[in-house]
Amino acid sequence: MAGLQDEQNHTNMATESDDEVEKISLGVRTKFQVCLNGAHNLDCGKNEGKVTKHFRPVNNEQGPKNLGVKPYFGSGRHGKCGNAVNKSVPDGKMTLIVDDTRFVVERNKFDSRPNTMLARMFSPSTDYGQKNDKGEFVVAQGVSSNVFKSILDYYSVGIIHCPPTVPIQELREACDYLLIPFNATVIKCHNLRDLLHEFSNDGAREQFRKYLEIDIVPLMVQAAKMGRRECHVVILTNDDVVEWDEEYPPSTGEEDTQIIYSSDLNGFFKYFENRDVAKEVLKERGLKKIRLGNE
């Protein structure tokens, strides 16, 4: 009889409800105490700040094994504890992968700059972003994580601070790729020399396009109407005077030279950087065999 009574006591102890064996303290930090047999002993949950949890044996085994037990989270007061290991992104956020680095951002972060590429990709009306098997977006391929981290500031404060270790040209290429304006209002950089060089190239490109339409294209059209396949243009200052010496006539071909009197355009071509920019613009317009020089 004594043996039967002990067995019943053991059975009653093993089948108590989870609510009775789960005890929680309102301490600052919660700790877990584990009872591996699915039952509790007299010391369970006595220590302040601890919550008793049970590991129930698998396959009706009488004793626990390291590889044969599973954590049991009841549906009682602490049924939500199982969500603690869930690393999914919270609602309203998304994960971007750039240069093998993850950035968790708000879904509406890019709405303030609708003309940029990221805003167009994640716009509710378009939604061009493609997710991987983990629900993450791989974007801005070719852009380093350091540069992208700085670019994210543009959507928050409207300013991009170029990191000291990043060349300004790399930041420029990333801004062009992501359709972010590259100007003195947006870009801040400690290296003023390289920053001003980029601004000068932008200014030279815009200025030469105006010179091209106003001064150079009309001469090209005039030469084309005469059946010529090339145009030789000489740019002089407003005060220059050309006198042909009868004893030293111009060499063959120079008699067809077109002359532009413009001190501004003449000064523009004094810098070889501007000549390189002008050549790029002419190539963009489809011209070939371009030769620019300064005499």
PDB file of C-alpha atoms in Angstrom:
ATOM      1  CA  MET A   1       0.000   0.000   0.000  1.00  0.00           C
ATOM      2  CA  ALA A   2       2.833   2.350   0.828  1.00  0.00           C
ATOM      3  CA  GLY A   3       4.428   1.742  -2.570  1.00  0.00           C
ATOM      4  CA  LEU A   4       1.126   2.352  -4.370  1.00  0.00           C
ATOM      5  CA  GLN A   5       0.572   5.592  -2.461  1.00  0.00           C
ATOM      6  CA  ASP A   6       4.064   6.857  -3.332  1.00  0.00           C
ATOM      7  CA  GLU A   7       3.426   6.070  -6.992  1.00  0.00           C
ATOM      8  CA  GLN A   8       0.150   8.003  -6.933  1.00  0.00           C
ATOM      9  CA  ASN A   9       1.830  10.967  -5.277  1.00  0.00           C
ATOM     10  CA  HIS A  10       4.500  10.909  -7.964  1.00  0.00           C
ATOM     11  CA  THR A  11       1.834  10.750 -10.676  1.00  0.00           C
ATOM     12  CA  ASN A  12      -0.107  13.660  -9.213  1.00  0.00           C
ATOM     13  CA  MET A  13       3.033  15.707  -9.002  1.00  0.00           C
ATOM     14  CA  ALA A  14       3.913  15.019 -12.640  1.00  0.00           C
ATOM     15  CA  THR A  15       0.503  16.054 -13.994  1.00  0.00           C
ATOM     16  CA  GLU A  16      -0.006  19.363 -12.269  1.00  0.00           C
ATOM     17  CA  SER A  17      -1.071  22.192 -14.575  1.00  0.00           C
ATOM     18  CA  ASP A  18       1.480  24.555 -16.061  1.00  0.00           C
ATOM     19  CA  ASP A  19      -0.084  27.518 -14.296  1.00  0.00           C
ATOM     20  CA  GLU A  20       0.648  25.924 -10.952  1.00  0.00           C
ATOM     21  CA  VAL A  21       4.299  25.248 -11.695  1.00  0.00           C
ATOM     22  CA  GLU A  22       5.021  28.549 -13.499  1.00  0.00           C
ATOM     23  CA  LYS A  23       5.950  31.296 -11.113  1.00  0.00           C
ATOM     24  CA  ILE A  24       7.194  34.727 -12.139  1.00  0.00           C
ATOM     25  CA  SER A  25       8.661  37.551 -10.126  1.00  0.00           C
ATOM     26  CA  LEU A  26       8.360  41.200 -11.092  1.00  0.00           C
ATOM     27  CA  GLY A  27      12.083  41.709 -10.662  1.00  0.00           C
ATOM     28  CA  VAL A  28      14.157  43.826 -13.019  1.00  0.00           C
ATOM     29  CA  ARG A  29      15.575  40.833 -14.864  1.00  0.00           C
ATOM     30  CA  THR A  30      13.786  37.530 -15.416  1.00  0.00           C
ATOM     31  CA  LYS A  31      15.730  34.248 -15.341  1.00  0.00           C
ATOM     32  CA  PHE A  32      14.619  30.732 -16.239  1.00  0.00           C
ATOM     33  CA  GLN A  33      14.936  27.595 -14.110  1.00  0.00           C
ATOM     34  CA  VAL A  34      14.420  24.321 -15.975  1.00  0.00           C
ATOM     35  CA  CYS A  35      12.924  21.069 -14.643  1.00  0.00           C
ATOM     36  CA  LEU A  36      13.930  18.405 -17.131  1.00  0.00           C
ATOM     37  CA  ASN A  37      11.466  15.633 -16.203  1.00  0.00           C
ATOM     38  CA  GLY A  38       8.327  17.576 -16.941  1.00  0.00           C
ATOM     39  CA  ALA A  39       7.623  17.870 -13.210  1.00  0.00           C
ATOM     40  CA  HIS A  40       8.804  20.198 -10.528  1.00  0.00           C
ATOM     41  CA  ASN A  41      10.446  19.676  -7.192  1.00  0.00           C
ATOM     42  CA  LEU A  42      10.138  21.591  -3.969  1.00  0.00           C
ATOM     43  CA  ASP A  43      12.831  24.092  -4.999  1.00  0.00           C
ATOM     44  CA  CYS A  44      11.234  25.115  -8.307  1.00  0.00           C
ATOM     45  CA  GLY A  45      10.688  28.843  -8.695  1.00  0.00           C
ATOM     46  CA  LYS A  46      11.678  29.718  -5.150  1.00  0.00           C
ATOM     47  CA  ASN A  47      14.488  32.065  -6.147  1.00  0.00           C
ATOM     48  CA  GLU A  48      13.279  35.587  -6.716  1.00  0.00           C
ATOM     49  CA  GLY A  49      13.313  36.736 -10.335  1.00  0.00           C
ATOM     50  CA  LYS A  50      13.131  33.211 -11.829  1.00  0.00           C
ATOM     51  CA  VAL A  51      10.468  31.536 -13.932  1.00  0.00           C
ATOM     52  CA  THR A  52      10.132  27.760 -13.789  1.00  0.00           C
ATOM     53  CA  LYS A  53       9.924  26.050 -17.189  1.00  0.00           C
ATOM     54  CA  HIS A  54       9.549  22.350 -17.893  1.00  0.00           C
ATOM     55  CA  PHE A  55      11.321  20.182 -20.439  1.00  0.00           C
ATOM     56  CA  ARG A  56       9.140  17.211 -21.216  1.00  0.00           C
ATOM     57  CA  PRO A  57      10.814  13.936 -22.291  1.00  0.00           C
ATOM     58  CA  VAL A  58      10.414  12.851 -25.905  1.00  0.00           C
ATOM     59  CA  ASN A  59       9.254   9.356 -26.980  1.00  0.00           C
ATOM     60  CA  ASN A  60       8.121   8.525 -23.428  1.00  0.00           C
ATOM     61  CA  GLU A  61      11.690   8.245 -22.191  1.00  0.00           C
ATOM     62  CA  GLN A  62      12.135   8.280 -18.436  1.00  0.00           C
ATOM     63  CA  GLY A  63      15.223  10.414 -18.423  1.00  0.00           C
ATOM     64  CA  PRO A  64      16.373  13.433 -20.432  1.00  0.00           C
ATOM     65  CA  LYS A  65      18.968  13.281 -23.160  1.00  0.00           C
ATOM     66  CA  ASN A  66      20.885  16.193 -24.602  1.00  0.00           C
ATOM     67  CA  LEU A  67      19.557  15.553 -28.111  1.00  0.00           C
ATOM     68  CA  GLY A  68      16.141  14.165 -27.171  1.00  0.00           C
ATOM     69  CA  VAL A  69      14.364  16.936 -25.284  1.00  0.00           C
ATOM     70  CA  LYS A  70      12.400  19.885 -26.546  1.00  0.00           C
ATOM     71  CA  PRO A  71      11.451  23.071 -24.715  1.00  0.00           C
ATOM     72  CA  TYR A  72       7.803  23.215 -23.768  1.00  0.00           C
ATOM     73  CA  PHE A  73       6.051  26.554 -23.699  1.00  0.00           C
ATOM     74  CA  GLY A  74       2.525  26.321 -22.407  1.00  0.00           C
ATOM     75  CA  SER A  75      -0.434  28.379 -23.523  1.00  0.00           C
ATOM     76  CA  GLY A  76      -0.865  29.946 -20.093  1.00  0.00           C
ATOM     77  CA  ARG A  77       0.354  33.303 -18.857  1.00  0.00           C
ATOM     78  CA  HIS A  78       3.742  32.992 -20.524  1.00  0.00           C
ATOM     79  CA  GLY A  79       2.701  31.415 -23.775  1.00  0.00           C
ATOM     80  CA  LYS A  80       4.282  34.334 -25.632  1.00  0.00           C
ATOM     81  CA  CYS A  81       7.764  33.457 -24.404  1.00  0.00           C
ATOM     82  CA  GLY A  82       8.296  31.274 -27.469  1.00  0.00           C
ATOM     83  CA  ASN A  83       8.300  34.404 -29.627  1.00  0.00           C
ATOM     84  CA  ALA A  84      11.492  35.647 -27.995  1.00  0.00           C
ATOM     85  CA  VAL A  85      13.624  33.749 -30.515  1.00  0.00           C
ATOM     86  CA  ASN A  86      11.769  35.204 -33.502  1.00  0.00           C
ATOM     87  CA  LYS A  87      14.152  37.511 -35.323  1.00  0.00           C
ATOM     88  CA  SER A  88      11.700  38.632 -37.987  1.00  0.00           C
ATOM     89  CA  VAL A  89      11.594  42.299 -38.898  1.00  0.00           C
ATOM     90  CA  PRO A  90       8.898  44.248 -37.019  1.00  0.00           C
ATOM     91  CA  ASP A  91       5.834  45.473 -38.869  1.00  0.00           C
ATOM     92  CA  GLY A  92       6.431  48.678 -40.797  1.00  0.00           C
ATOM     93  CA  LYS A  93      10.102  47.897 -41.388  1.00  0.00           C
ATOM     94  CA  MET A  94      12.076  46.098 -44.081  1.00  0.00           C
ATOM     95  CA  THR A  95      15.593  44.749 -44.461  1.00  0.00           C
ATOM     96  CA  LEU A  96      17.900  45.982 -47.228  1.00  0.00           C
ATOM     97  CA  ILE A  97      21.090  44.102 -48.086  1.00  0.00           C
ATOM     98  CA  VAL A  98      23.916  46.245 -49.457  1.00  0.00           C
ATOM     99  CA  ASP A  99      27.449  44.913 -49.813  1.00  0.00           C
ATOM    100  CA  ASP A 100      26.535  41.869 -47.648  1.00  0.00           C
ATOM    101  CA  THR A 101      25.409  44.221 -44.871  1.00  0.00           C
ATOM    102  CA  ARG A 102      21.830  44.370 -43.560  1.00  0.00           C
ATOM    103  CA  PHE A 103      20.048  47.663 -42.965  1.00  0.00           C
ATOM    104  CA  VAL A 104      16.649  47.666 -41.225  1.00  0.00           C
ATOM    105  CA  VAL A 105      14.692  50.771 -42.257  1.00  0.00           C
ATOM    106  CA  GLU A 106      11.139  52.058 -42.099  1.00  0.00           C
ATOM    107  CA  ARG A 107       9.052  51.146 -45.126  1.00  0.00           C
ATOM    108  CA  ASN A 108       8.083  54.776 -45.679  1.00  0.00           C
ATOM    109  CA  LYS A 109      11.618  56.124 -45.160  1.00  0.00           C
ATOM    110  CA  PHE A 110      12.126  56.939 -48.841  1.00  0.00           C
ATOM    111  CA  ASP A 111       8.758  58.625 -49.428  1.00  0.00           C
ATOM    112  CA  SER A 112      10.186  62.059 -48.573  1.00  0.00           C
ATOM    113  CA  ARG A 113      12.442  61.920 -51.686  1.00  0.00           C
ATOM    114  CA  PRO A 114      10.109  60.598 -54.386  1.00  0.00           C
ATOM    115  CA  ASN A 115      12.468  61.328 -57.298  1.00  0.00           C
ATOM    116  CA  THR A 116      15.231  59.015 -56.069  1.00  0.00           C
ATOM    117  CA  MET A 117      15.629  55.432 -57.215  1.00  0.00           C
ATOM    118  CA  LEU A 118      14.971  53.891 -53.799  1.00  0.00           C
ATOM    119  CA  ALA A 119      11.734  55.848 -53.452  1.00  0.00           C
ATOM    120  CA  ARG A 120      10.578  54.596 -56.837  1.00  0.00           C
ATOM    121  CA  MET A 121      11.559  51.011 -56.050  1.00  0.00           C
ATOM    122  CA  PHE A 122       9.548  50.866 -52.833  1.00  0.00           C
ATOM    123  CA  SER A 123       6.683  53.137 -53.790  1.00  0.00           C
ATOM    124  CA  PRO A 124       3.264  51.589 -53.028  1.00  0.00           C
ATOM    125  CA  SER A 125       2.197  52.298 -56.608  1.00  0.00           C
ATOM    126  CA  THR A 126       5.172  50.546 -58.245  1.00  0.00           C
ATOM    127  CA  ASP A 127       6.895  48.235 -55.718  1.00  0.00           C
ATOM    128  CA  TYR A 128       9.779  47.128 -57.932  1.00  0.00           C
ATOM    129  CA  GLY A 129      11.699  45.664 -54.983  1.00  0.00           C
ATOM    130  CA  GLN A 130      12.329  41.929 -55.258  1.00  0.00           C
ATOM    131  CA  LYS A 131      12.612  39.862 -52.071  1.00  0.00           C
ATOM    132  CA  ASN A 132      14.922  36.928 -51.517  1.00  0.00           C
ATOM    133  CA  ASP A 133      13.884  33.719 -49.772  1.00  0.00           C
ATOM    134  CA  LYS A 134      14.238  35.457 -46.391  1.00  0.00           C
ATOM    135  CA  GLY A 135      12.041  38.398 -47.333  1.00  0.00           C
ATOM    136  CA  GLU A 136      15.014  40.769 -47.655  1.00  0.00           C
ATOM    137  CA  PHE A 137      15.734  43.203 -50.488  1.00  0.00           C
ATOM    138  CA  VAL A 138      19.122  43.204 -52.230  1.00  0.00           C
ATOM    139  CA  VAL A 139      19.642  46.742 -53.567  1.00  0.00           C
ATOM    140  CA  ALA A 140      22.362  49.170 -54.709  1.00  0.00           C
ATOM    141  CA  GLN A 141      24.714  46.566 -56.110  1.00  0.00           C
ATOM    142  CA  GLY A 142      28.218  47.967 -56.449  1.00  0.00           C
ATOM    143  CA  VAL A 143      27.712  50.486 -53.625  1.00  0.00           C
ATOM    144  CA  SER A 144      29.761  49.906 -50.474  1.00  0.00           C
ATOM    145  CA  SER A 145      28.043  49.615 -47.105  1.00  0.00           C
ATOM    146  CA  ASN A 146      29.871  52.698 -45.752  1.00  0.00           C
ATOM    147  CA  VAL A 147      28.631  54.830 -48.626  1.00  0.00           C
ATOM    148  CA  PHE A 148      25.076  53.497 -48.358  1.00  0.00           C
ATOM    149  CA  LYS A 149      25.004  54.190 -44.628  1.00  0.00           C
ATOM    150  CA  SER A 150      25.865  57.832 -45.356  1.00  0.00           C
ATOM    151  CA  ILE A 151      23.294  57.998 -48.150  1.00  0.00           C
ATOM    152  CA  LEU A 152      20.523  56.910 -45.771  1.00  0.00           C
ATOM    153  CA  ASP A 153      21.080  60.178 -43.880  1.00  0.00           C
ATOM    154  CA  TYR A 154      19.835  62.043 -46.949  1.00  0.00           C
ATOM    155  CA  TYR A 155      16.347  60.611 -46.421  1.00  0.00           C
ATOM    156  CA  SER A 156      16.368  61.698 -42.771  1.00  0.00           C
ATOM    157  CA  VAL A 157      18.082  65.101 -42.694  1.00  0.00           C
ATOM    158  CA  GLY A 158      18.690  65.908 -46.371  1.00  0.00           C
ATOM    159  CA  ILE A 159      22.499  65.926 -46.000  1.00  0.00           C
ATOM    160  CA  ILE A 160      25.172  63.363 -46.880  1.00  0.00           C
ATOM    161  CA  HIS A 161      28.474  63.470 -45.019  1.00  0.00           C
ATOM    162  CA  CYS A 162      31.202  61.783 -47.036  1.00  0.00           C
ATOM    163  CA  PRO A 163      33.154  59.357 -44.787  1.00  0.00           C
ATOM    164  CA  PRO A 164      36.874  60.248 -44.525  1.00  0.00           C
ATOM    165  CA  THR A 165      37.892  56.851 -45.907  1.00  0.00           C
ATOM    166  CA  VAL A 166      35.625  57.081 -48.971  1.00  0.00           C
ATOM    167  CA  PRO A 167      36.840  58.861 -52.141  1.00  0.00           C
ATOM    168  CA  ILE A 168      34.509  61.628 -53.227  1.00  0.00           C
ATOM    169  CA  GLN A 169      34.368  60.083 -56.702  1.00  0.00           C
ATOM    170  CA  GLU A 170      32.942  56.871 -55.228  1.00  0.00           C
ATOM    171  CA  LEU A 171      30.255  58.841 -53.416  1.00  0.00           C
ATOM    172  CA  ARG A 172      29.525  60.736 -56.619  1.00  0.00           C
ATOM    173  CA  GLU A 173      29.006  57.546 -58.590  1.00  0.00           C
ATOM    174  CA  ALA A 174      26.697  56.160 -55.902  1.00  0.00           C
ATOM    175  CA  CYS A 175      24.616  59.348 -55.897  1.00  0.00           C
ATOM    176  CA  ASP A 176      24.318  59.279 -59.682  1.00  0.00           C
ATOM    177  CA  TYR A 177      23.271  55.621 -59.565  1.00  0.00           C
ATOM    178  CA  LEU A 178      20.637  56.217 -56.878  1.00  0.00           C
ATOM    179  CA  LEU A 179      19.406  59.462 -58.515  1.00  0.00           C
ATOM    180  CA  ILE A 180      20.422  61.610 -55.552  1.00  0.00           C
ATOM    181  CA  PRO A 181      21.426  65.233 -56.285  1.00  0.00           C
ATOM    182  CA  PHE A 182      25.132  65.927 -55.909  1.00  0.00           C
ATOM    183  CA  ASN A 183      25.474  69.579 -54.965  1.00  0.00           C
ATOM    184  CA  ALA A 184      26.779  71.819 -52.202  1.00  0.00           C
ATOM    185  CA  THR A 185      23.446  71.729 -50.381  1.00  0.00           C
ATOM    186  CA  VAL A 186      23.399  67.942 -50.044  1.00  0.00           C
ATOM    187  CA  ILE A 187      27.059  66.865 -49.986  1.00  0.00           C
ATOM    188  CA  LYS A 188      29.379  67.735 -47.112  1.00  0.00           C
ATOM    189  CA  CYS A 189      33.007  66.635 -47.272  1.00  0.00           C
ATOM    190  CA  HIS A 190      36.172  67.428 -45.325  1.00  0.00           C
ATOM    191  CA  ASN A 191      38.280  67.146 -48.504  1.00  0.00           C
ATOM    192  CA  LEU A 192      37.352  70.415 -50.207  1.00  0.00           C
ATOM    193  CA  ARG A 193      39.822  69.965 -53.049  1.00  0.00           C
ATOM    194  CA  ASP A 194      38.168  66.837 -54.430  1.00  0.00           C
ATOM    195  CA  LEU A 195      34.684  68.142 -53.671  1.00  0.00           C
ATOM    196  CA  LEU A 196      35.257  71.409 -55.540  1.00  0.00           C
ATOM    197  CA  HIS A 197      36.800  69.479 -58.428  1.00  0.00           C
ATOM    198  CA  GLU A 198      33.535  67.570 -58.852  1.00  0.00           C
ATOM    199  CA  PHE A 199      31.518  70.774 -58.650  1.00  0.00           C
ATOM    200  CA  SER A 200      33.799  72.383 -61.263  1.00  0.00           C
ATOM    201  CA  ASN A 201      33.257  69.485 -63.643  1.00  0.00           C
ATOM    202  CA  ASP A 202      29.498  69.829 -63.247  1.00  0.00           C
ATOM    203  CA  GLY A 203      29.678  73.568 -63.836  1.00  0.00           C
ATOM    204  CA  ALA A 204      31.944  73.163 -66.866  1.00  0.00           C
ATOM    205  CA  ARG A 205      29.636  70.588 -68.416  1.00  0.00           C
ATOM    206  CA  GLU A 206      26.602  72.813 -68.016  1.00  0.00           C
ATOM    207  CA  GLN A 207      28.429  75.894 -69.282  1.00  0.00           C
ATOM    208  CA  PHE A 208      29.845  74.194 -72.358  1.00  0.00           C
ATOM    209  CA  ARG A 209      26.429  72.922 -73.353  1.00  0.00           C
ATOM    210  CA  LYS A 210      25.317  76.544 -73.559  1.00  0.00           C
ATOM    211  CA  TYR A 211      28.395  77.540 -75.563  1.00  0.00           C
ATOM    212  CA  LEU A 212      27.800  74.611 -77.878  1.00  0.00           C
ATOM    213  CA  GLU A 213      24.222  75.549 -78.724  1.00  0.00           C
ATOM    214  CA  ILE A 214      24.817  79.299 -79.034  1.00  0.00           C
ATOM    215  CA  ASP A 215      28.261  79.597 -80.648  1.00  0.00           C
ATOM    216  CA  ILE A 216      29.487  76.295 -82.071  1.00  0.00           C
ATOM    217  CA  VAL A 217      26.482  74.432 -83.502  1.00  0.00           C
ATOM    218  CA  PRO A 218      25.540  77.285 -85.925  1.00  0.00           C
ATOM    219  CA  LEU A 219      29.047  77.103 -87.427  1.00  0.00           C
ATOM    220  CA  MET A 220      28.788  73.319 -87.756  1.00  0.00           C
ATOM    221  CA  VAL A 221      25.470  73.661 -89.546  1.00  0.00           C
ATOM    222  CA  GLN A 222      26.939  76.271 -91.873  1.00  0.00           C
ATOM    223  CA  ALA A 223      29.846  73.973 -92.759  1.00  0.00           C
ATOM    224  CA  ALA A 224      27.494  71.029 -93.301  1.00  0.00           C
ATOM    225  CA  LYS A 225      25.364  73.043 -95.744  1.00  0.00           C
ATOM    226  CA  MET A 226      28.489  73.583 -97.810  1.00  0.00           C
ATOM    227  CA  GLY A 227      29.030  69.826 -98.062  1.00  0.00           C
ATOM    228  CA  ARG A 228      31.903  69.666 -95.613  1.00  0.00           C
ATOM    229  CA  ARG A 229      32.369  66.620 -93.398  1.00  0.00           C
ATOM    230  CA  GLU A 230      34.354  68.337 -90.685  1.00  0.00           C
ATOM    231  CA  CYS A 231      34.526  71.719 -89.022  1.00  0.00           C
ATOM    232  CA  HIS A 232      37.647  73.513 -87.857  1.00  0.00           C
ATOM    233  CA  VAL A 233      36.879  76.213 -85.283  1.00  0.00           C
ATOM    234  CA  VAL A 234      39.303  78.723 -83.813  1.00  0.00           C
ATOM    235  CA  ILE A 235      38.246  80.623 -80.705  1.00  0.00           C
ATOM    236  CA  LEU A 236      39.769  84.035 -80.146  1.00  0.00           C
ATOM    237  CA  THR A 237      39.215  86.782 -77.627  1.00  0.00           C
ATOM    238  CA  ASN A 238      37.068  89.777 -78.432  1.00  0.00           C
ATOM    239  CA  ASP A 239      40.165  91.958 -78.956  1.00  0.00           C
ATOM    240  CA  ASP A 240      42.120  89.586 -81.203  1.00  0.00           C
ATOM    241  CA  VAL A 241      42.748  90.615 -84.814  1.00  0.00           C
ATOM    242  CA  VAL A 242      43.631  88.158 -87.588  1.00  0.00           C
ATOM    243  CA  GLU A 243      45.806  89.356 -90.474  1.00  0.00           C
ATOM    244  CA  TRP A 244      46.905  87.018 -93.213  1.00  0.00           C
ATOM    245  CA  ASP A 245      50.380  87.676 -94.493  1.00  0.00           C
ATOM    246  CA  GLU A 246      50.622  87.418 -98.276  1.00  0.00           C
ATOM    247  CA  GLU A 247      54.114  85.992 -97.990  1.00  0.00           C
ATOM    248  CA  TYR A 248      52.983  83.352 -95.496  1.00  0.00           C
ATOM    249  CA  PRO A 249      49.528  82.211 -96.549  1.00  0.00           C
ATOM    250  CA  PRO A 250      47.606  79.812 -94.301  1.00  0.00           C
ATOM    251  CA  SER A 251      48.370  76.148 -94.711  1.00  0.00           C
ATOM    252  CA  THR A 252      46.040  73.864 -96.635  1.00  0.00           C
ATOM    253  CA  GLY A 253      42.660  73.633 -94.955  1.00  0.00           C
ATOM    254  CA  GLU A 254      43.071  76.657 -92.718  1.00  0.00           C
ATOM    255  CA  GLU A 255      41.381  78.856 -95.275  1.00  0.00           C
ATOM    256  CA  ASP A 256      38.127  77.137 -94.300  1.00  0.00           C
ATOM    257  CA  THR A 257      38.592  77.793 -90.589  1.00  0.00           C
ATOM    258  CA  GLN A 258      35.595  79.127 -88.695  1.00  0.00           C
ATOM    259  CA  ILE A 259      36.411  81.856 -86.164  1.00  0.00           C
ATOM    260  CA  ILE A 260      34.549  82.609 -82.948  1.00  0.00           C
ATOM    261  CA  TYR A 261      35.343  85.835 -81.106  1.00  0.00           C
ATOM    262  CA  SER A 262      34.522  85.155 -77.489  1.00  0.00           C
ATOM    263  CA  SER A 263      36.753  85.978 -74.546  1.00  0.00           C
ATOM    264  CA  ASP A 264      34.587  83.855 -72.245  1.00  0.00           C
ATOM    265  CA  LEU A 265      34.795  80.752 -74.421  1.00  0.00           C
ATOM    266  CA  ASN A 266      38.505  81.319 -74.986  1.00  0.00           C
ATOM    267  CA  GLY A 267      39.080  81.506 -71.240  1.00  0.00           C
ATOM    268  CA  PHE A 268      36.964  78.401 -70.724  1.00  0.00           C
ATOM    269  CA  PHE A 269      39.316  76.304 -72.865  1.00  0.00           C
ATOM    270  CA  LYS A 270      42.462  77.450 -71.044  1.00  0.00           C
ATOM    271  CA  TYR A 271      41.982  74.644 -68.492  1.00  0.00           C
ATOM    272  CA  PHE A 272      42.692  71.124 -69.697  1.00  0.00           C
ATOM    273  CA  GLU A 273      40.019  69.792 -67.314  1.00  0.00           C
ATOM    274  CA  ASN A 274      37.436  71.878 -69.176  1.00  0.00           C
ATOM    275  CA  ARG A 275      38.707  70.595 -72.506  1.00  0.00           C
ATOM    276  CA  ASP A 276      38.227  67.031 -71.257  1.00  0.00           C
ATOM    277  CA  VAL A 277      34.689  67.866 -70.176  1.00  0.00           C
ATOM    278  CA  ALA A 278      33.959  69.494 -73.546  1.00  0.00           C
ATOM    279  CA  LYS A 279      35.215  66.420 -75.362  1.00  0.00           C
ATOM    280  CA  GLU A 280      32.902  64.213 -73.283  1.00  0.00           C
ATOM    281  CA  VAL A 281      29.926  66.424 -74.130  1.00  0.00           C
ATOM    282  CA  LEU A 282      30.742  66.338 -77.848  1.00  0.00           C
ATOM    283  CA  LYS A 283      31.012  62.548 -77.739  1.00  0.00           C
ATOM    284  CA  GLU A 284      27.634  62.385 -76.022  1.00  0.00           C
ATOM    285  CA  ARG A 285      26.242  64.333 -78.987  1.00  0.00           C
ATOM    286  CA  GLY A 286      27.588  61.719 -81.410  1.00  0.00           C
ATOM    287  CA  LEU A 287      30.625  63.549 -82.800  1.00  0.00           C
ATOM    288  CA  LYS A 288      33.877  61.721 -83.577  1.00  0.00           C
ATOM    289  CA  LYS A 289      37.534  62.546 -84.235  1.00  0.00           C
ATOM    290  CA  ILE A 290      37.469  65.411 -81.768  1.00  0.00           C
ATOM    291  CA  ARG A 291      40.700  67.335 -81.302  1.00  0.00           C
ATOM    292  CA  LEU A 292      40.958  70.198 -78.842  1.00  0.00           C
ATOM    293  CA  GLY A 293      44.083  72.248 -78.250  1.00  0.00           C
ATOM    294  CA  ASN A 294      45.306  75.525 -76.855  1.00  0.00           C
ATOM    295  CA  GLU A 295      47.864  77.667 -78.713  1.00  0.00           C
TER     296      GLU A 295
END
